[in-house]
Amino acid sequence: MNPTAFQVHKSWAIPAALVLVVTGLADCAVAWFAQRPILWCTLIASTLPLTLFFFVAYPLLRQESRNS
């Protein structure tokens, strides 16, 4: 029986999805409540690559280095 794509990639897909959802919710909340939402929405969206690295890629790299 072949594993599905989700079973193969769930080690990074679930944390990546959570980071994307949290970033999107934060962006929506800032757009709704902030006085100058364009600036803050831009800042939140621009941190997405860093948060994906720190919460998804870096733990995977550490785990891979431990296994080898």
mmCIF file of C-alpha atoms in Angstrom:
data_model
loop_
_atom_site.group_PDB
_atom_site.id
_atom_site.type_symbol
_atom_site.label_atom_id
_atom_site.label_comp_id
_atom_site.label_asym_id
_atom_site.label_seq_id
_atom_site.Cartn_x
_atom_site.Cartn_y
_atom_site.Cartn_z
ATOM 1 C CA MET A 1 0.000 0.000 0.000
ATOM 2 C CA ASN A 2 1.473 3.335 -1.069
ATOM 3 C CA PRO A 3 1.336 6.195 1.420
ATOM 4 C CA THR A 4 -0.643 9.266 0.438
ATOM 5 C CA ALA A 5 0.987 12.633 -0.173
ATOM 6 C CA PHE A 6 -0.352 13.924 3.153
ATOM 7 C CA GLN A 7 1.179 11.018 5.055
ATOM 8 C CA VAL A 8 4.532 11.628 3.435
ATOM 9 C CA HIS A 9 4.591 15.404 3.934
ATOM 10 C CA LYS A 10 2.620 15.933 7.143
ATOM 11 C CA SER A 11 5.780 16.651 9.149
ATOM 12 C CA TRP A 12 6.017 20.037 7.451
ATOM 13 C CA ALA A 13 2.567 20.531 5.917
ATOM 14 C CA ILE A 14 0.683 20.876 9.203
ATOM 15 C CA PRO A 15 3.074 23.440 10.769
ATOM 16 C CA ALA A 16 3.208 25.376 7.484
ATOM 17 C CA ALA A 17 -0.590 25.458 7.282
ATOM 18 C CA LEU A 18 -0.803 26.652 10.887
ATOM 19 C CA VAL A 19 1.707 29.451 10.235
ATOM 20 C CA LEU A 20 -0.224 30.526 7.147
ATOM 21 C CA VAL A 21 -3.555 30.507 8.986
ATOM 22 C CA VAL A 22 -2.217 32.443 11.978
ATOM 23 C CA THR A 23 -0.572 34.995 9.698
ATOM 24 C CA GLY A 24 -3.777 35.405 7.721
ATOM 25 C CA LEU A 25 -5.855 35.832 10.883
ATOM 26 C CA ALA A 26 -3.398 38.380 12.256
ATOM 27 C CA ASP A 27 -3.517 40.248 8.961
ATOM 28 C CA CYS A 28 -7.319 40.295 9.028
ATOM 29 C CA ALA A 29 -7.416 41.464 12.645
ATOM 30 C CA VAL A 30 -4.969 44.270 11.949
ATOM 31 C CA ALA A 31 -6.879 45.345 8.847
ATOM 32 C CA TRP A 32 -10.061 45.458 10.895
ATOM 33 C CA PHE A 33 -8.784 47.287 14.003
ATOM 34 C CA ALA A 34 -5.664 49.300 13.123
ATOM 35 C CA GLN A 35 -5.635 53.012 12.419
ATOM 36 C CA ARG A 36 -3.202 52.605 9.505
ATOM 37 C CA PRO A 37 -3.819 49.047 8.315
ATOM 38 C CA ILE A 38 -1.822 49.156 5.067
ATOM 39 C CA LEU A 39 1.500 49.599 6.854
ATOM 40 C CA TRP A 40 0.807 46.927 9.466
ATOM 41 C CA CYS A 41 -0.633 44.428 6.990
ATOM 42 C CA THR A 42 2.477 44.855 4.859
ATOM 43 C CA LEU A 43 4.746 44.279 7.852
ATOM 44 C CA ILE A 44 2.855 41.161 8.950
ATOM 45 C CA ALA A 45 2.816 39.698 5.449
ATOM 46 C CA SER A 46 6.510 40.420 4.982
ATOM 47 C CA THR A 47 7.402 38.360 8.058
ATOM 48 C CA LEU A 48 5.858 35.234 6.545
ATOM 49 C CA PRO A 49 9.104 33.844 5.045
ATOM 50 C CA LEU A 50 10.910 34.258 8.373
ATOM 51 C CA THR A 51 8.141 32.627 10.382
ATOM 52 C CA LEU A 52 7.975 29.733 7.928
ATOM 53 C CA PHE A 53 11.728 29.277 8.264
ATOM 54 C CA PHE A 54 11.773 29.398 12.070
ATOM 55 C CA PHE A 55 8.659 27.290 12.669
ATOM 56 C CA VAL A 56 8.839 24.823 9.752
ATOM 57 C CA ALA A 57 12.190 24.605 7.974
ATOM 58 C CA TYR A 58 14.562 24.995 10.928
ATOM 59 C CA PRO A 59 12.964 22.237 13.052
ATOM 60 C CA LEU A 60 13.040 19.927 10.029
ATOM 61 C CA LEU A 61 16.708 20.716 9.426
ATOM 62 C CA ARG A 62 17.538 20.053 13.085
ATOM 63 C CA GLN A 63 15.647 16.762 13.005
ATOM 64 C CA GLU A 64 17.438 15.729 9.817
ATOM 65 C CA SER A 65 20.843 16.529 11.288
ATOM 66 C CA ARG A 66 20.039 14.482 14.407
ATOM 67 C CA ASN A 67 19.036 11.480 12.317
ATOM 68 C CA SER A 68 22.214 11.456 10.259
#
